[in-house]
Amino acid sequence: MSGETTSDPASYRDLLDPSSLALRHRLGLVGLVALGLLPFTNDLAGLLGLGALGVDRLMVLKLTGALYFAVFAMSWDAVSGYTGQISFGHGLFFAVGGYTSALLNLNWGVDPAIAIVVGMVFAALAGVVVGVPALRLEGPYLSLVTLVAPLILLQLFIVFSDTFGGELGLSSPENLLAFESFETAITANYYLAFGLFVFVLVLLLAVTRSDAGSVFTAIREDEDAVAAAGLDPAKFKVFAFVLSAAVGGLAGAMFVHTPVGNPQPSQLLVLTVSIEVIIASVLGGMGTIVGPAVGGLFYYMFRDYLSGVSWTVPVADVPVSELDLLLFSLITLALLFFLPGGIVRWTIRNGRRALRRGGRNGGERAVPDGGTDPSDGDDTNAGGEPETGTSPLERTLAAYREAFDDESTDDRTDGGRR
């Protein structure tokens, strides 16, 4: 009973076979392809005689920022959405990655590619520094620790402003991808962000759909039962914290080496950034990875859209652009009230109902929550609750009980030989 987990390679091979994927997964792939073609939307529309569709270079630049924000949200979901260890200060890891990489490049001339890797490592170490002591805490006490940590770092940045630039931050470091043509640079940086987005999405989906992901979910449901099964919850929580911090630090480090990002507290560290990441994750559907990815893109782009609306509210006589945060907060509250499971779960649930009304088999299940299912690789319904009658905790216990029985059988066999 070592507590180590294994994953079925066949389940990963199935993910690479489009014919074996459920409808929602195929739709997800279509969405990724659409994201990949966005910079050339106007060109493609021109070939089809549709005219410009409004995806200009400025829009591509905004989408680049949205992709990085979605990666931030996915990194938060890996630890908070799965293990239930709610972090209110995830901006700490974005800032450690971003500032480390920027300082190495600005002060010592380190190549951005190397500086980014070092920034990610420092962010992972920050995950250990915050995650290990937090193992002794639960609930609001853990949340308070994660909330205070970035505030302390921000004060250090202000006190040592000669090094960290204070509240204004540092100047822009060298871009990871540099081109003489500005348009080429925008397109290249978009695909850099898109590549990171896809990489993190696949990585976190693989981890959370493995046996380790089942243990994460089991910890969220009943940590004492996981410990009673012979597993070490602390080891899995530290792993989740470090993985989440490393992903967030990698995104923060790459972000500051693009035209849309700068090593400034307002973009990486202030409390607003951490809260926005949580809102985006909950809005998309926490505990799913896909939900925060969708929520992050939606949150970033919708707020940007509201900030550009010039229409004046009649009674208040104030432009919508000046009320963007208020309006977005009200819309977010309404969405959370009517879609408590998040946009992704709501879409899947209603899609299944529509398929059933149309006479098609709507047996595809909603957002996976760790583990696999023989039918379609999913084990939850649209609300995130188990449909198979076995929870992740029960499946984890059953898997380790089976492993224990196998070990006992082997021991008896070996004893008989002796």
Short mmCIF file of C-alpha atoms in Angstrom, two decimals:
data_model
loop_
_atom_site.label_atom_id
_atom_site.label_comp_id
_atom_site.label_asym_id
_atom_site.label_seq_id
_atom_site.Cartn_x
_atom_site.Cartn_y
_atom_site.Cartn_z
CA MET A 1 0.00 0.00 0.00
CA SER A 2 2.46 2.59 -1.10
CA GLY A 3 -0.13 5.10 -2.14
CA GLU A 4 1.24 5.28 -5.66
CA THR A 5 -1.21 5.43 -8.48
CA THR A 6 -1.24 4.09 -12.00
CA SER A 7 -3.12 5.10 -15.11
CA ASP A 8 -4.44 2.89 -17.89
CA PRO A 9 -2.49 3.66 -21.10
CA ALA A 10 -5.50 2.50 -23.11
CA SER A 11 -7.54 5.44 -21.83
CA TYR A 12 -4.92 7.85 -23.20
CA ARG A 13 -4.85 6.05 -26.55
CA ASP A 14 -8.62 6.43 -26.72
CA LEU A 15 -8.20 10.18 -26.28
CA LEU A 16 -6.09 10.25 -29.47
CA ASP A 17 -8.74 8.37 -31.48
CA PRO A 18 -11.41 10.89 -32.62
CA SER A 19 -13.89 8.09 -33.48
CA SER A 20 -13.90 6.93 -29.85
CA LEU A 21 -14.58 10.39 -28.45
CA ALA A 22 -17.94 11.49 -27.12
CA LEU A 23 -19.85 14.24 -28.94
CA ARG A 24 -18.85 16.93 -26.44
CA HIS A 25 -15.18 16.01 -26.84
CA ARG A 26 -15.46 16.26 -30.62
CA LEU A 27 -17.13 19.64 -30.22
CA GLY A 28 -14.28 20.65 -27.94
CA LEU A 29 -11.77 19.72 -30.63
CA VAL A 30 -13.74 21.78 -33.14
CA GLY A 31 -13.55 24.69 -30.72
CA LEU A 32 -9.78 24.31 -30.43
CA VAL A 33 -9.43 24.24 -34.20
CA ALA A 34 -11.56 27.39 -34.43
CA LEU A 35 -9.32 29.09 -31.86
CA GLY A 36 -6.30 28.05 -33.91
CA LEU A 37 -7.74 29.60 -37.07
CA LEU A 38 -8.89 32.87 -35.47
CA PRO A 39 -5.93 35.02 -36.61
CA PHE A 40 -6.79 34.14 -40.20
CA THR A 41 -10.57 34.50 -39.87
CA ASN A 42 -10.70 37.62 -42.03
CA ASP A 43 -8.56 36.01 -44.72
CA LEU A 44 -10.70 32.86 -44.76
CA ALA A 45 -13.90 34.92 -44.82
CA GLY A 46 -12.50 36.93 -47.73
CA LEU A 47 -11.84 33.74 -49.71
CA LEU A 48 -15.45 32.70 -49.10
CA GLY A 49 -16.74 36.13 -50.10
CA LEU A 50 -18.08 36.93 -46.63
CA GLY A 51 -16.07 40.09 -46.02
CA ALA A 52 -14.20 41.02 -42.84
CA LEU A 53 -15.55 39.49 -39.63
CA GLY A 54 -13.95 41.92 -37.19
CA VAL A 55 -11.01 39.76 -36.07
CA ASP A 56 -8.33 42.37 -36.63
CA ARG A 57 -4.84 42.50 -35.11
CA LEU A 58 -6.10 44.30 -32.01
CA MET A 59 -8.62 41.53 -31.44
CA VAL A 60 -5.87 38.92 -31.84
CA LEU A 61 -3.83 40.78 -29.24
CA LYS A 62 -6.77 40.71 -26.82
CA LEU A 63 -7.32 37.01 -27.46
CA THR A 64 -3.68 36.40 -26.61
CA GLY A 65 -4.26 37.96 -23.21
CA ALA A 66 -7.45 35.90 -22.81
CA LEU A 67 -5.56 32.65 -23.47
CA TYR A 68 -3.04 33.43 -20.72
CA PHE A 69 -5.85 34.32 -18.33
CA ALA A 70 -7.54 30.98 -19.15
CA VAL A 71 -4.30 29.18 -18.27
CA PHE A 72 -4.26 31.02 -14.93
CA ALA A 73 -7.80 29.80 -14.28
CA MET A 74 -6.95 26.18 -15.19
CA SER A 75 -3.97 26.23 -12.82
CA TRP A 76 -6.25 27.34 -9.97
CA ASP A 77 -8.78 24.63 -10.78
CA ALA A 78 -6.15 21.87 -10.59
CA VAL A 79 -5.75 22.39 -6.84
CA SER A 80 -8.88 24.18 -5.65
CA GLY A 81 -11.47 22.59 -7.94
CA TYR A 82 -10.29 19.02 -7.39
CA THR A 83 -8.87 18.78 -3.87
CA GLY A 84 -11.16 21.43 -2.38
CA GLN A 85 -8.15 23.39 -1.04
CA ILE A 86 -9.52 26.82 -1.93
CA SER A 87 -6.74 29.26 -2.73
CA PHE A 88 -7.62 32.96 -2.60
CA GLY A 89 -4.14 34.13 -3.53
CA HIS A 90 -3.11 32.23 -6.62
CA GLY A 91 -1.68 35.44 -8.09
CA LEU A 92 1.34 34.72 -5.87
CA PHE A 93 2.49 31.99 -8.27
CA PHE A 94 1.83 34.08 -11.40
CA ALA A 95 3.92 36.88 -9.89
CA VAL A 96 6.79 34.64 -8.74
CA GLY A 97 7.08 33.16 -12.24
CA GLY A 98 6.70 36.48 -14.04
CA TYR A 99 8.98 38.57 -11.82
CA THR A 100 11.70 35.91 -11.63
CA SER A 101 11.84 35.60 -15.39
CA ALA A 102 11.73 39.38 -15.93
CA LEU A 103 14.46 40.12 -13.36
CA LEU A 104 16.77 37.48 -14.82
CA ASN A 105 16.34 38.96 -18.28
CA LEU A 106 16.53 42.64 -17.31
CA ASN A 107 19.34 42.49 -14.76
CA TRP A 108 21.54 39.64 -15.99
CA GLY A 109 20.58 39.35 -19.64
CA VAL A 110 19.41 35.75 -19.32
CA ASP A 111 17.75 34.45 -22.46
CA PRO A 112 13.93 34.58 -22.10
CA ALA A 113 13.54 30.83 -22.79
CA ILE A 114 15.89 29.96 -19.91
CA ALA A 115 14.47 32.68 -17.66
CA ILE A 116 10.94 31.28 -18.16
CA VAL A 117 12.03 27.81 -17.06
CA VAL A 118 13.71 29.24 -13.96
CA GLY A 119 10.59 31.30 -13.23
CA MET A 120 8.45 28.16 -13.40
CA VAL A 121 10.80 26.32 -11.02
CA PHE A 122 10.70 29.21 -8.52
CA ALA A 123 6.90 29.21 -8.72
CA ALA A 124 6.86 25.46 -7.99
CA LEU A 125 9.10 26.09 -4.98
CA ALA A 126 6.66 28.77 -3.85
CA GLY A 127 3.95 26.10 -4.14
CA VAL A 128 5.93 23.93 -1.73
CA VAL A 129 6.54 26.85 0.65
CA VAL A 130 2.83 27.71 0.77
CA GLY A 131 1.42 24.21 0.31
CA VAL A 132 3.31 22.28 2.99
CA PRO A 133 2.43 24.55 5.96
CA ALA A 134 -1.12 24.84 4.64
CA LEU A 135 -1.55 21.06 5.02
CA ARG A 136 -2.08 21.61 8.74
CA LEU A 137 -4.95 23.97 8.04
CA GLU A 138 -8.41 23.53 6.60
CA GLY A 139 -11.35 25.63 5.48
CA PRO A 140 -11.19 29.37 6.17
CA TYR A 141 -7.78 29.11 7.87
CA LEU A 142 -6.22 27.65 4.72
CA SER A 143 -7.97 30.25 2.60
CA LEU A 144 -6.63 33.01 4.86
CA VAL A 145 -3.06 31.75 4.51
CA THR A 146 -3.32 31.72 0.71
CA LEU A 147 -4.89 35.16 0.82
CA VAL A 148 -2.20 36.71 3.00
CA ALA A 149 0.78 35.26 1.10
CA PRO A 150 0.44 37.47 -2.01
CA LEU A 151 -0.25 40.51 0.18
CA ILE A 152 3.05 39.91 1.95
CA LEU A 153 4.83 39.55 -1.39
CA LEU A 154 3.27 42.78 -2.63
CA GLN A 155 4.51 44.63 0.45
CA LEU A 156 8.01 43.23 -0.14
CA PHE A 157 7.84 44.51 -3.72
CA ILE A 158 6.94 47.97 -2.39
CA VAL A 159 9.58 48.00 0.34
CA PHE A 160 12.30 46.86 -2.07
CA SER A 161 11.00 48.98 -4.92
CA ASP A 162 14.53 49.56 -6.27
CA THR A 163 14.63 45.89 -7.21
CA PHE A 164 10.98 45.04 -7.89
CA GLY A 165 9.69 48.38 -9.13
CA GLY A 166 7.13 48.88 -6.36
CA GLU A 167 3.47 49.25 -7.32
CA LEU A 168 4.38 50.30 -10.87
CA GLY A 169 6.33 47.13 -11.53
CA LEU A 170 9.28 46.54 -13.81
CA SER A 171 9.89 47.63 -17.36
CA SER A 172 9.05 45.18 -20.13
CA PRO A 173 11.63 42.43 -20.57
CA GLU A 174 12.70 41.05 -23.91
CA ASN A 175 9.96 39.27 -25.86
CA LEU A 176 10.28 35.54 -26.25
CA LEU A 177 9.36 35.87 -29.93
CA ALA A 178 10.62 38.98 -31.72
CA PHE A 179 9.98 39.93 -35.35
CA GLU A 180 10.57 43.06 -37.37
CA SER A 181 6.98 43.06 -38.56
CA PHE A 182 4.51 44.02 -35.83
CA GLU A 183 1.72 42.00 -37.42
CA THR A 184 3.91 38.91 -37.60
CA ALA A 185 4.88 39.40 -33.95
CA ILE A 186 1.20 39.58 -32.92
CA THR A 187 0.33 36.41 -34.82
CA ALA A 188 3.37 34.53 -33.53
CA ASN A 189 2.66 35.50 -29.93
CA TYR A 190 -0.97 34.44 -30.36
CA TYR A 191 0.14 30.96 -31.41
CA LEU A 192 2.64 30.88 -28.56
CA ALA A 193 -0.21 31.53 -26.12
CA PHE A 194 -2.46 29.07 -27.96
CA GLY A 195 0.23 26.38 -27.77
CA LEU A 196 0.61 26.93 -24.02
CA PHE A 197 -3.18 26.84 -23.63
CA VAL A 198 -3.48 23.48 -25.43
CA PHE A 199 -0.46 22.02 -23.61
CA VAL A 200 -1.77 22.95 -20.16
CA LEU A 201 -5.28 21.79 -21.06
CA VAL A 202 -4.04 18.34 -22.17
CA LEU A 203 -1.62 18.05 -19.23
CA LEU A 204 -4.19 18.88 -16.57
CA LEU A 205 -6.88 16.73 -18.21
CA ALA A 206 -4.47 13.78 -18.24
CA VAL A 207 -3.55 14.27 -14.58
CA THR A 208 -7.08 14.82 -13.31
CA ARG A 209 -8.47 11.89 -15.34
CA SER A 210 -5.79 9.55 -13.96
CA ASP A 211 -5.98 7.65 -10.68
CA ALA A 212 -4.29 10.63 -9.04
CA GLY A 213 -7.23 12.76 -10.15
CA SER A 214 -9.62 10.30 -8.50
CA VAL A 215 -7.65 10.65 -5.27
CA PHE A 216 -7.80 14.47 -5.58
CA THR A 217 -11.58 14.28 -5.82
CA ALA A 218 -11.79 11.73 -3.01
CA ILE A 219 -9.79 14.10 -0.77
CA ARG A 220 -12.31 16.84 -1.52
CA GLU A 221 -15.20 14.56 -0.56
CA ASP A 222 -13.77 12.85 2.53
CA GLU A 223 -10.10 13.24 3.42
CA ASP A 224 -10.38 11.03 6.51
CA ALA A 225 -11.72 8.15 4.45
CA VAL A 226 -8.81 8.50 2.02
CA ALA A 227 -6.36 8.30 4.92
CA ALA A 228 -8.26 5.28 6.30
CA ALA A 229 -7.75 3.55 2.94
CA GLY A 230 -4.00 3.69 3.46
CA LEU A 231 -3.33 6.68 1.20
CA ASP A 232 -1.43 9.78 2.23
CA PRO A 233 -3.66 12.80 1.52
CA ALA A 234 -0.82 15.20 2.34
CA LYS A 235 1.34 13.82 -0.45
CA PHE A 236 -1.41 14.24 -3.02
CA LYS A 237 -2.30 17.74 -1.81
CA VAL A 238 1.32 18.86 -2.03
CA PHE A 239 1.52 17.38 -5.53
CA ALA A 240 -1.62 19.26 -6.55
CA PHE A 241 -0.28 22.50 -5.04
CA VAL A 242 3.11 22.21 -6.74
CA LEU A 243 1.58 21.24 -10.10
CA SER A 244 -0.82 24.16 -9.92
CA ALA A 245 1.93 26.60 -8.88
CA ALA A 246 4.28 25.40 -11.64
CA VAL A 247 1.60 25.80 -14.32
CA GLY A 248 0.62 29.25 -13.01
CA GLY A 249 4.29 30.28 -12.79
CA LEU A 250 4.95 29.08 -16.33
CA ALA A 251 2.00 31.10 -17.62
CA GLY A 252 3.09 34.19 -15.65
CA ALA A 253 6.68 33.90 -16.89
CA MET A 254 5.65 33.54 -20.54
CA PHE A 255 3.04 36.30 -20.17
CA VAL A 256 5.60 38.99 -19.28
CA HIS A 257 7.65 38.14 -22.37
CA THR A 258 4.78 38.99 -24.76
CA PRO A 259 3.43 42.32 -26.07
CA VAL A 260 0.30 41.97 -23.88
CA GLY A 261 1.98 41.34 -20.52
CA ASN A 262 4.22 43.26 -18.15
CA PRO A 263 5.78 42.39 -14.78
CA GLN A 264 3.43 44.64 -12.83
CA PRO A 265 1.39 43.88 -9.69
CA SER A 266 -1.78 45.06 -11.45
CA GLN A 267 -1.42 42.26 -14.00
CA LEU A 268 -0.05 39.46 -11.83
CA LEU A 269 -0.23 39.97 -8.10
CA VAL A 270 -2.97 42.25 -6.80
CA LEU A 271 -5.91 40.64 -5.02
CA THR A 272 -8.21 41.51 -7.92
CA VAL A 273 -6.30 39.14 -10.21
CA SER A 274 -6.71 36.21 -7.80
CA ILE A 275 -10.42 36.93 -7.34
CA GLU A 276 -10.99 37.25 -11.09
CA VAL A 277 -9.38 33.85 -11.62
CA ILE A 278 -11.75 32.30 -9.07
CA ILE A 279 -14.79 33.98 -10.64
CA ALA A 280 -13.81 32.76 -14.12
CA SER A 281 -13.29 29.21 -12.85
CA VAL A 282 -16.58 29.07 -10.99
CA LEU A 283 -18.37 30.69 -13.91
CA GLY A 284 -17.04 28.07 -16.33
CA GLY A 285 -17.45 25.15 -13.92
CA MET A 286 -14.82 24.39 -11.27
CA GLY A 287 -13.55 20.85 -10.91
CA THR A 288 -13.56 20.23 -14.66
CA ILE A 289 -10.43 21.97 -16.12
CA VAL A 290 -12.42 22.59 -19.31
CA GLY A 291 -14.82 24.87 -17.43
CA PRO A 292 -12.13 27.28 -16.19
CA ALA A 293 -10.60 27.30 -19.67
CA VAL A 294 -13.92 28.37 -21.17
CA GLY A 295 -14.71 30.66 -18.23
CA GLY A 296 -11.33 32.37 -18.49
CA LEU A 297 -11.77 33.13 -22.18
CA PHE A 298 -15.36 34.31 -21.64
CA TYR A 299 -14.51 36.45 -18.60
CA TYR A 300 -11.59 38.24 -20.26
CA MET A 301 -13.30 38.92 -23.58
CA PHE A 302 -16.71 39.86 -22.15
CA ARG A 303 -15.20 42.39 -19.74
CA ASP A 304 -13.19 43.82 -22.59
CA TYR A 305 -16.36 44.08 -24.68
CA LEU A 306 -18.27 45.91 -21.93
CA SER A 307 -15.40 48.37 -21.45
CA GLY A 308 -15.74 49.37 -25.10
CA VAL A 309 -19.52 49.95 -25.19
CA SER A 310 -20.21 53.67 -25.60
CA TRP A 311 -23.99 53.46 -25.12
CA THR A 312 -25.23 55.61 -22.22
CA VAL A 313 -27.54 54.20 -19.56
CA PRO A 314 -30.67 56.47 -19.75
CA VAL A 315 -31.50 57.03 -16.08
CA ALA A 316 -27.97 57.07 -14.70
CA ASP A 317 -26.66 59.04 -17.71
CA VAL A 318 -23.39 57.14 -17.48
CA PRO A 319 -21.69 55.28 -20.36
CA VAL A 320 -21.66 51.52 -20.12
CA SER A 321 -17.88 51.60 -20.46
CA GLU A 322 -17.66 53.32 -17.05
CA LEU A 323 -19.93 50.74 -15.45
CA ASP A 324 -18.30 47.67 -17.00
CA LEU A 325 -17.13 46.17 -13.72
CA LEU A 326 -20.49 46.77 -12.02
CA LEU A 327 -22.45 45.36 -14.96
CA PHE A 328 -20.17 42.39 -15.29
CA SER A 329 -20.47 41.66 -11.57
CA LEU A 330 -24.27 41.75 -11.81
CA ILE A 331 -24.27 39.50 -14.88
CA THR A 332 -21.86 37.12 -13.11
CA LEU A 333 -24.14 36.95 -10.08
CA ALA A 334 -27.10 36.17 -12.34
CA LEU A 335 -25.16 33.44 -14.16
CA LEU A 336 -24.00 31.89 -10.90
CA PHE A 337 -27.58 31.95 -9.59
CA PHE A 338 -29.15 30.36 -12.67
CA LEU A 339 -26.14 28.19 -13.66
CA PRO A 340 -24.70 27.04 -10.31
CA GLY A 341 -22.64 24.25 -11.92
CA GLY A 342 -21.06 26.58 -14.45
CA ILE A 343 -21.48 27.28 -18.14
CA VAL A 344 -19.93 24.00 -19.33
CA ARG A 345 -22.09 21.75 -17.16
CA TRP A 346 -25.22 23.70 -18.10
CA THR A 347 -24.38 23.43 -21.80
CA ILE A 348 -23.74 19.69 -21.60
CA ARG A 349 -26.86 19.01 -19.57
CA ASN A 350 -29.11 20.91 -21.96
CA GLY A 351 -27.36 19.43 -24.97
CA ARG A 352 -28.13 15.94 -23.70
CA ARG A 353 -31.77 16.87 -23.19
CA ALA A 354 -31.95 18.26 -26.71
CA LEU A 355 -30.45 15.08 -28.12
CA ARG A 356 -32.95 12.96 -26.23
CA ARG A 357 -35.83 15.04 -27.53
CA GLY A 358 -34.41 14.59 -31.01
CA GLY A 359 -34.42 10.81 -30.62
CA ARG A 360 -30.66 10.43 -30.34
CA ASN A 361 -28.93 8.61 -27.55
CA GLY A 362 -28.15 11.22 -24.97
CA GLY A 363 -26.24 8.82 -22.79
CA GLU A 364 -23.07 10.90 -22.93
CA ARG A 365 -22.24 12.02 -19.53
CA ALA A 366 -21.32 15.41 -18.35
CA VAL A 367 -18.07 16.82 -17.17
CA PRO A 368 -15.56 14.25 -15.98
CA ASP A 369 -14.46 14.60 -12.42
CA GLY A 370 -11.53 12.25 -12.26
CA GLY A 371 -11.37 8.56 -13.09
CA THR A 372 -12.68 6.86 -16.17
CA ASP A 373 -15.83 5.08 -17.19
CA PRO A 374 -15.97 2.22 -19.68
CA SER A 375 -18.78 3.85 -21.64
CA ASP A 376 -17.37 7.24 -22.45
CA GLY A 377 -14.65 8.09 -20.02
CA ASP A 378 -16.93 10.05 -17.73
CA ASP A 379 -18.40 9.35 -14.34
CA THR A 380 -20.56 12.33 -13.45
CA ASN A 381 -23.80 13.82 -14.52
CA ALA A 382 -24.38 17.39 -15.57
CA GLY A 383 -24.32 18.56 -12.02
CA GLY A 384 -21.04 16.90 -11.32
CA GLU A 385 -22.59 14.13 -9.22
CA PRO A 386 -21.84 10.45 -9.84
CA GLU A 387 -24.24 8.63 -12.14
CA THR A 388 -22.83 5.18 -11.83
CA GLY A 389 -23.72 4.82 -8.18
CA THR A 390 -20.02 4.91 -7.15
CA SER A 391 -18.26 8.07 -6.08
CA PRO A 392 -14.58 8.81 -6.80
CA LEU A 393 -13.84 7.94 -3.19
CA GLU A 394 -15.56 4.56 -3.52
CA ARG A 395 -13.72 3.83 -6.76
CA THR A 396 -10.40 4.78 -5.18
CA LEU A 397 -11.04 2.56 -2.20
CA ALA A 398 -12.09 -0.29 -4.48
CA ALA A 399 -8.94 0.09 -6.60
CA TYR A 400 -6.65 -0.03 -3.61
CA ARG A 401 -8.61 -2.84 -2.02
CA GLU A 402 -8.11 -4.82 -5.22
CA ALA A 403 -4.40 -3.99 -5.22
CA PHE A 404 -4.16 -5.06 -1.57
CA ASP A 405 -5.91 -8.35 -2.36
CA ASP A 406 -3.49 -8.96 -5.24
CA GLU A 407 -0.51 -8.33 -3.00
CA SER A 408 -1.93 -10.69 -0.40
CA THR A 409 -2.46 -13.38 -3.04
CA ASP A 410 1.12 -12.94 -4.27
CA ASP A 411 2.45 -13.18 -0.72
CA ARG A 412 0.53 -16.41 -0.12
CA THR A 413 1.79 -17.81 -3.41
CA ASP A 414 5.38 -16.92 -2.60
CA GLY A 415 4.98 -18.41 0.88
CA GLY A 416 3.67 -21.64 -0.58
CA ARG A 417 6.70 -21.90 -2.84
CA ARG A 418 8.99 -21.36 0.05
#
